[in-house]
Amino acid sequence: MSLVLCDIRKSYGLTEVLHEINLQVEYGQVVAIVGANGAGKSTLIKTLAGAVLKDSGDLILDGRSLNLRGPRDAIRQGICTVYQELSLVPELTVTENLLMGVLPKRWGLIDWSAARARAREILVSIGFDTVDETAKTRDLSIAKQQMVEIAKALVSNPKILVLDEPSAVLSGSDLDSLYALVNQLRKQGTLVLYVSHRLQEVLDLADRIVILKDGTFVAELDPKKATEDEMITLMAGREIETVYPKRRETFGSSTLCVEGLTRENEFENVSFQLRAGEVLSIFGLVGAGRSELAETIFGARRQQSGSISIDGVVQPSNTPAKSIKTGLALVTEDRKRTGLVLEHNVSENINLTTMRGAFLSPVKRRLNAEMMIEKLSIHPEHCKNMEAWQLSGGNQQKVVVSKWLLTDPSILILDEPTRGVDMATRAEIYQKIDEFAVAGVSILMISSDLTEAIEMADRILVMRDGQLVKELHAAETNEEEVLAYAIGGYDE
């Protein structure tokens, strides 16, 4: 029993996004699909999900040709997709999101007790028991929302599960739970199509690895023999000499000073300094308070006690508008919800931060967009009039970064800057971060990718349960030590 893709093609206008896609995959396999941003992964996934109609070619499931006219058709055939961008209803509870359309009833009314019990049963059965089924999804962290999204797809017991960057915001025990779930699905005979930019994760989980480049599969690798460097070279079409830049040894004076910063139930008594030209990373597991801390420093959340100083000047009652004026910029972790206006074009998104109460001529907006598209290698090259949702996840991320670079920040806060970005594109982003640091920009980076958090940083702050528990020099530590502090393996 298998899924066969025969000569699948898809074009947008004159641009052919999928070209002669051919693949045969079997139930009970984990097949990793790896490719650079813009390679066609998102379009391929949406074609399998019925969200995008192929132009030509055949989808054959268990010997039968499929004519998917919409997502409902795919679900009826047992194909469920978990997209990188979440599709939950924020105002509804976890239970309501999980059982939408299949809520149990009694005497013609919804049986909420039975619904909550069923939701709890589902979460426990797949190892996501840390998620509260009674919570509103808007109140959950991005990582917990990702777990709910995966659980929602499994309610119908699909034959084929497509996972698009399922681990992008997961770390520690949450990532372990995902690994266990994928292995469980394999044993149950489910076909898992696994899209991820975390290459070590692909090597750990997959039975087969297929490389997608320029809309076609260019290679298949055996995960037992493949290497990350080999995959990166195939994805990029060229050899990447180095992924992470060299560390610096000298820095300027303190630009950001945080003293005793506290928000009840989020983080408490956090103090640190950030120097000019330094990359300071913050690592912690889900719920450690990292994003909440970043948003408070930027003024998106109100501090309850403590102080924030920029260039030696205390910033009372900070707001985002005041922060921007003092040289702060914040790239948030959720580009879909707080980073982009998806229905607006790329040019409008890039110019968002420079149009605050001021007239910006169409010519200046166009020049800004063209400059940032070239500077950050945003693809396709002539995308300034495309709506943001039409870009791949990695190129959307570049648009978010570019709008903040236009403010010429002296302090750049990056929350999950490479979420959903392939390794070749990551190398480009890392190089840009290094260029900013060399130019004297202070960079505070939050990352769930432990390797990234260490390799990109000069110093690392480890948070656990809202507390800053350890400061480490990146050149003198390793992943095991950082993770041990994050999970409470060391007592300070």
XYZ file of C-alpha atoms in Angstrom:
492
model
C 0.000 0.000 0.000
C 1.553 3.284 -1.038
C 1.257 6.896 -2.145
C 2.652 7.627 -5.604
C 3.331 11.062 -7.081
C 3.679 10.956 -10.876
C 5.013 13.966 -12.787
C 3.277 16.548 -10.545
C 3.514 20.089 -11.912
C 2.315 23.438 -10.589
C 2.903 26.972 -11.850
C 2.034 30.429 -10.581
C 1.863 32.624 -13.641
C 5.057 32.054 -15.622
C 6.897 30.567 -12.643
C 6.867 26.767 -12.440
C 7.050 25.922 -8.737
C 6.751 22.132 -9.046
C 8.417 20.426 -11.992
C 8.171 16.684 -12.673
C 7.682 15.598 -9.048
C 7.974 11.794 -8.885
C 7.987 9.822 -5.655
C 6.681 6.552 -4.233
C 6.345 6.157 -0.455
C 5.027 3.298 1.673
C 2.921 3.124 4.834
C 4.927 2.677 8.020
C 7.731 4.894 6.733
C 9.010 8.271 7.880
C 10.050 10.091 4.721
C 11.850 13.389 5.224
C 11.463 16.075 2.561
C 14.351 18.518 2.732
C 14.972 21.601 0.635
C 15.949 25.239 0.713
C 13.324 27.937 1.151
C 11.627 28.423 -2.188
C 12.400 24.869 -3.356
C 8.675 24.077 -3.591
C 8.096 22.249 -0.292
C 5.116 24.383 0.771
C 3.419 24.034 -2.611
C 3.989 20.269 -2.618
C 2.533 19.949 0.883
C -0.506 22.037 -0.049
C -1.027 19.917 -3.163
C -1.117 16.756 -1.033
C -3.501 18.510 1.363
C -5.864 19.551 -1.435
C -5.286 23.227 -0.626
C -3.534 23.824 -3.975
C -4.704 22.207 -7.204
C -1.962 20.660 -9.321
C -1.747 21.681 -12.960
C -0.954 18.163 -14.180
C 0.267 14.767 -13.049
C -1.269 12.054 -10.880
C -1.639 11.396 -7.156
C -2.200 7.669 -6.679
C -3.198 6.283 -3.283
C -3.423 2.507 -2.837
C -3.691 2.068 -6.594
C -6.460 4.654 -7.035
C -5.994 8.001 -8.737
C -6.984 10.913 -6.487
C -8.686 14.068 -7.672
C -8.318 16.375 -4.688
C -10.505 19.460 -5.107
C -10.045 20.756 -1.581
C -8.763 19.955 1.935
C -11.934 17.996 2.792
C -11.193 15.577 -0.052
C -7.712 14.940 1.333
C -8.998 14.373 4.861
C -11.615 11.933 3.554
C -8.781 9.975 1.935
C -6.924 9.849 5.255
C -4.379 12.571 4.460
C -3.946 15.135 7.272
C -1.501 18.028 7.207
C -0.015 20.041 10.060
C 1.252 23.284 8.606
C 4.166 25.333 9.867
C 1.785 28.262 10.347
C -0.787 27.439 13.022
C -4.506 27.337 12.212
C -6.041 27.189 15.683
C -8.884 29.447 16.848
C -7.279 31.556 19.617
C -10.516 32.305 21.489
C -11.462 28.635 21.808
C -10.133 26.174 24.374
C -7.782 23.339 23.560
C -10.708 20.914 23.821
C -12.813 22.928 21.383
C -9.958 23.167 18.889
C -9.171 19.463 19.102
C -12.752 18.250 18.714
C -14.137 20.932 16.422
C -16.966 19.348 14.455
C -16.934 16.142 16.505
C -17.781 17.385 20.008
C -19.704 14.664 21.908
C -23.360 15.380 22.657
C -25.888 14.243 25.215
C -29.615 14.960 24.960
C -28.890 17.194 21.987
C -26.408 19.358 23.932
C -22.617 19.319 23.978
C -21.348 17.071 26.768
C -18.457 19.222 27.965
C -17.351 16.754 30.612
C -17.034 13.991 28.014
C -15.350 16.411 25.583
C -12.683 17.415 28.091
C -12.120 13.772 29.007
C -11.717 12.856 25.333
C -9.296 15.751 24.739
C -7.237 14.690 27.755
C -7.218 11.095 26.471
C -5.921 12.231 23.071
C -3.183 14.430 24.554
C -2.000 11.710 26.938
C -2.033 9.009 24.243
C 0.403 10.951 22.052
C 2.663 12.120 24.870
C 1.495 15.754 24.950
C 0.037 15.512 28.446
C 1.666 18.799 29.552
C -0.989 20.685 27.536
C -4.010 21.844 29.566
C -7.164 20.871 27.674
C -9.191 23.589 29.446
C -6.884 26.481 28.508
C -7.676 29.035 25.824
C -5.224 28.471 22.975
C -4.373 32.177 22.910
C -2.887 31.771 26.403
C -0.586 28.920 25.399
C 3.015 29.314 24.315
C 3.774 28.809 20.622
C 5.272 25.411 21.484
C 2.099 24.253 23.257
C -0.009 25.545 20.362
C 2.142 23.477 18.012
C 1.387 20.393 20.120
C -2.345 21.110 19.914
C -2.079 21.496 16.142
C -0.443 18.071 15.826
C -2.944 16.478 18.211
C -5.835 17.966 16.208
C -4.581 16.263 13.048
C -4.455 12.894 14.804
C -8.068 12.944 16.014
C -9.212 11.341 12.732
C -6.494 8.620 12.815
C -5.022 9.523 9.402
C -3.272 7.023 7.127
C -0.867 9.739 5.997
C 0.342 12.560 8.235
C 2.253 15.477 6.729
C 4.266 17.452 9.291
C 5.642 20.818 8.170
C 8.375 22.010 10.543
C 6.715 20.372 13.573
C 9.706 20.945 15.849
C 10.523 24.543 14.914
C 9.521 25.855 18.362
C 10.035 22.703 20.435
C 12.960 21.830 22.677
C 13.866 19.567 25.580
C 11.135 17.185 26.729
C 8.649 18.595 24.186
C 11.008 17.618 21.375
C 11.460 14.188 22.954
C 7.665 13.788 22.946
C 7.561 14.581 19.223
C 10.275 11.990 18.520
C 8.344 9.396 20.493
C 5.121 10.237 18.655
C 6.718 9.912 15.206
C 8.209 6.547 16.157
C 4.819 5.442 17.522
C 3.062 6.421 14.277
C 5.635 4.491 12.242
C 4.990 1.341 14.298
C 1.234 1.794 13.807
C 1.716 1.802 10.031
C 1.121 5.499 9.438
C 3.032 7.139 6.598
C 4.702 10.289 7.939
C 5.966 12.884 5.472
C 8.304 14.979 7.595
C 9.488 18.420 6.483
C 12.189 19.964 8.656
C 15.175 22.273 8.457
C 16.714 20.647 11.531
C 18.988 18.272 9.679
C 20.179 16.236 12.662
C 16.543 15.624 13.497
C 15.970 14.354 9.956
C 18.919 11.970 10.279
C 17.578 10.716 13.628
C 13.961 10.121 12.566
C 13.749 9.365 8.868
C 13.780 6.075 7.005
C 14.344 7.933 3.739
C 15.495 11.463 2.899
C 14.528 13.125 -0.393
C 16.043 16.455 -1.436
C 13.854 19.001 -3.221
C 15.498 21.746 -5.277
C 13.942 24.127 -7.792
C 10.663 22.226 -7.757
C 11.978 18.720 -8.369
C 13.529 15.892 -6.350
C 17.260 15.864 -7.067
C 18.463 13.112 -4.728
C 17.478 10.461 -2.216
C 19.760 9.707 0.738
C 20.046 6.935 3.279
C 19.893 8.590 6.734
C 22.292 5.949 8.086
C 24.982 7.148 5.672
C 24.082 10.772 4.927
C 25.664 13.824 6.578
C 24.385 17.333 7.245
C 27.057 18.814 4.959
C 25.956 16.538 2.121
C 22.335 17.612 2.519
C 23.219 21.312 2.670
C 25.305 21.042 -0.505
C 22.456 19.311 -2.379
C 19.903 21.839 -1.124
C 21.980 24.881 -2.001
C 23.457 23.536 -5.220
C 26.838 24.619 -3.936
C 29.142 23.860 -1.038
C 28.619 26.045 2.037
C 32.076 26.743 3.419
C 30.949 27.698 6.878
C 27.568 27.863 8.631
C 28.486 29.744 11.803
C 30.742 32.837 11.790
C 33.841 33.219 13.913
C 33.370 34.667 17.390
C 34.602 38.106 18.295
C 36.900 38.778 21.235
C 36.430 42.493 21.909
C 33.232 44.439 22.512
C 32.144 47.980 23.176
C 30.520 49.447 26.250
C 27.215 48.328 27.745
C 24.217 49.376 25.643
C 21.389 47.525 27.415
C 21.256 47.055 31.177
C 18.420 45.081 32.770
C 18.181 45.153 36.575
C 15.775 43.055 38.664
C 13.148 42.934 35.912
C 9.981 41.128 37.034
C 6.516 40.226 35.707
C 4.421 38.062 37.984
C 4.017 34.448 36.793
C 6.329 35.075 33.816
C 9.835 35.912 35.053
C 11.406 37.268 38.215
C 14.436 39.385 39.171
C 16.248 39.103 35.815
C 19.465 41.109 35.533
C 22.067 41.230 32.755
C 24.050 43.565 30.524
C 24.511 43.536 26.760
C 27.511 45.166 25.091
C 27.950 46.817 21.709
C 28.937 44.277 19.072
C 27.989 41.309 21.268
C 25.636 38.433 20.508
C 23.994 37.340 23.747
C 21.711 34.326 23.453
C 18.975 33.299 25.863
C 18.173 29.596 26.046
C 15.460 27.877 28.021
C 12.711 25.333 27.658
C 9.072 26.138 26.948
C 7.651 28.264 29.764
C 11.023 29.592 30.875
C 9.893 33.178 30.202
C 12.261 34.052 27.359
C 9.802 35.625 24.906
C 7.945 37.389 27.701
C 11.248 38.909 28.827
C 12.065 40.103 25.305
C 8.630 41.673 24.856
C 8.923 43.443 28.220
C 12.318 44.891 27.325
C 10.814 46.164 24.074
C 7.783 47.616 25.880
C 5.146 45.293 24.414
C 4.481 44.094 27.989
C 4.509 46.358 31.021
C 7.225 45.724 33.587
C 6.068 45.398 37.191
C 9.397 46.067 38.860
C 13.035 46.478 37.999
C 14.619 48.776 35.437
C 15.706 48.877 31.803
C 18.535 51.237 30.801
C 19.686 52.022 27.278
C 23.089 53.660 26.891
C 23.014 54.447 30.610
C 19.591 56.117 30.571
C 16.759 54.447 32.516
C 13.650 53.962 30.369
C 10.540 54.485 32.523
C 7.184 53.105 31.310
C 8.666 51.758 28.106
C 6.458 51.336 25.009
C 7.291 49.916 21.564
C 7.169 53.410 20.021
C 9.624 54.751 22.620
C 11.837 51.679 22.193
C 12.118 52.210 18.442
C 13.127 55.837 19.020
C 15.877 54.698 21.412
C 17.270 52.223 18.870
C 15.555 48.953 19.856
C 14.064 46.502 17.361
C 12.228 43.231 18.067
C 11.784 40.386 15.596
C 9.012 38.372 17.266
C 8.794 34.569 17.275
C 5.427 34.373 15.506
C 5.819 36.035 12.113
C 2.258 35.187 11.052
C 0.568 36.812 14.046
C 2.909 39.646 15.050
C 5.524 39.958 12.307
C 3.680 40.380 9.029
C 0.459 41.644 7.503
C 0.066 38.584 5.300
C -2.533 40.102 2.955
C -0.300 43.109 2.206
C 2.481 42.990 -0.327
C 6.153 42.587 0.472
C 6.972 46.245 -0.129
C 4.288 47.400 2.316
C 5.508 44.943 4.959
C 9.137 46.003 4.583
C 8.176 49.669 5.004
C 5.844 49.185 7.996
C 8.320 50.389 10.630
C 9.378 53.489 8.693
C 5.870 54.818 8.074
C 4.950 55.687 11.669
C 3.035 58.950 11.370
C 5.213 60.110 8.497
C 4.677 60.402 4.756
C 6.884 58.069 2.781
C 6.786 58.630 -0.954
C 6.005 55.696 -3.255
C 9.474 56.075 -4.757
C 11.153 55.834 -1.337
C 9.025 52.803 -0.422
C 9.978 51.094 -3.661
C 13.676 51.838 -3.156
C 13.530 50.578 0.446
C 11.890 47.337 -0.668
C 14.308 46.750 -3.534
C 17.282 47.459 -1.285
C 16.192 45.012 1.428
C 15.152 42.321 -1.065
C 18.659 42.452 -2.516
C 20.446 42.834 0.834
C 18.746 39.821 2.438
C 18.450 37.789 -0.785
C 14.642 37.553 -0.529
C 13.196 35.266 -3.212
C 11.779 35.489 -5.736
C 13.863 38.535 -6.651
C 10.924 40.497 -8.068
C 8.577 39.870 -5.146
C 7.915 43.400 -3.887
C 4.348 43.364 -5.251
C 3.581 39.808 -4.127
C 1.437 39.372 -1.020
C 3.475 38.178 1.968
C 1.528 34.927 2.362
C 2.711 33.843 -1.092
C 6.352 33.637 0.015
C 7.971 30.604 1.589
C 8.378 30.636 5.368
C 12.071 31.457 5.205
C 11.553 34.378 2.856
C 8.720 35.660 5.048
C 11.205 35.608 7.930
C 13.650 37.675 5.905
C 10.907 40.237 5.238
C 10.264 40.545 8.993
C 13.978 41.063 9.672
C 14.300 43.573 6.834
C 11.532 45.869 8.118
C 13.396 46.246 11.404
C 16.773 46.777 9.773
C 15.302 49.834 8.068
C 15.026 51.465 11.507
C 18.830 51.245 11.801
C 18.706 49.723 15.324
C 21.548 49.824 17.820
C 20.001 46.934 19.803
C 18.414 44.085 17.850
C 16.292 41.507 19.706
C 15.779 38.326 17.671
C 13.212 35.824 18.963
C 13.604 32.539 17.033
C 15.209 34.321 14.034
C 15.615 31.150 11.938
C 12.330 29.409 12.694
C 11.302 27.497 9.563
C 14.459 28.458 7.674
C 16.655 25.968 5.811
C 20.355 25.593 6.644
C 21.605 27.317 3.500
C 19.398 30.326 4.242
C 20.311 30.120 7.921
C 23.953 30.506 6.947
C 22.987 33.705 5.107
C 21.068 35.017 8.139
C 23.928 34.100 10.474
C 26.322 36.017 8.224
C 24.031 39.073 8.364
C 23.814 38.845 12.165
C 27.606 38.694 12.290
C 27.867 41.749 10.026
C 25.529 43.689 12.331
C 27.607 42.702 15.359
C 30.860 43.692 13.648
C 29.238 47.063 12.884
C 28.592 47.517 16.620
C 24.949 46.474 16.883
C 24.087 44.737 20.184
C 22.156 41.520 19.558
C 19.957 39.652 22.023
C 18.950 36.329 20.475
C 16.404 33.809 21.736
C 16.571 30.363 20.168
C 15.106 26.921 20.825
C 17.849 25.447 18.645
C 20.551 24.579 21.164
C 23.329 24.376 18.575
C 22.372 27.779 17.187
C 22.121 29.292 20.666
C 25.707 28.263 21.418
C 27.431 28.646 18.057
C 26.043 32.117 17.306
C 26.630 33.566 20.764
C 29.459 35.163 22.676
C 27.644 34.586 25.974
C 24.614 32.470 26.888
C 21.998 33.200 29.538
C 20.065 30.119 30.659
C 16.523 30.588 31.976
C 14.399 28.105 33.889
C 10.907 28.685 35.302
C 11.192 32.452 34.909
C 14.576 32.655 36.588
C 17.960 33.474 35.105
C 19.921 30.499 36.454
C 23.296 30.656 34.705
C 25.550 32.757 32.511
C 28.008 30.832 30.329
C 30.734 31.784 27.869
C 29.809 30.149 24.584
C 33.370 29.161 23.711
C 33.752 27.318 27.015
C 30.514 25.332 27.185
C 28.659 22.601 25.291
C 25.086 21.507 24.580
C 24.982 19.046 27.471
C 25.928 21.688 30.053
C 23.492 24.303 28.726
C 20.629 21.816 28.616
C 21.439 20.562 32.107
C 21.031 24.063 33.543
C 17.828 24.563 31.512
C 16.168 21.425 32.909
C 17.482 21.804 36.463
C 20.183 19.164 36.253
C 22.662 21.448 38.049
C 21.957 23.241 41.297
C 23.210 26.794 41.485
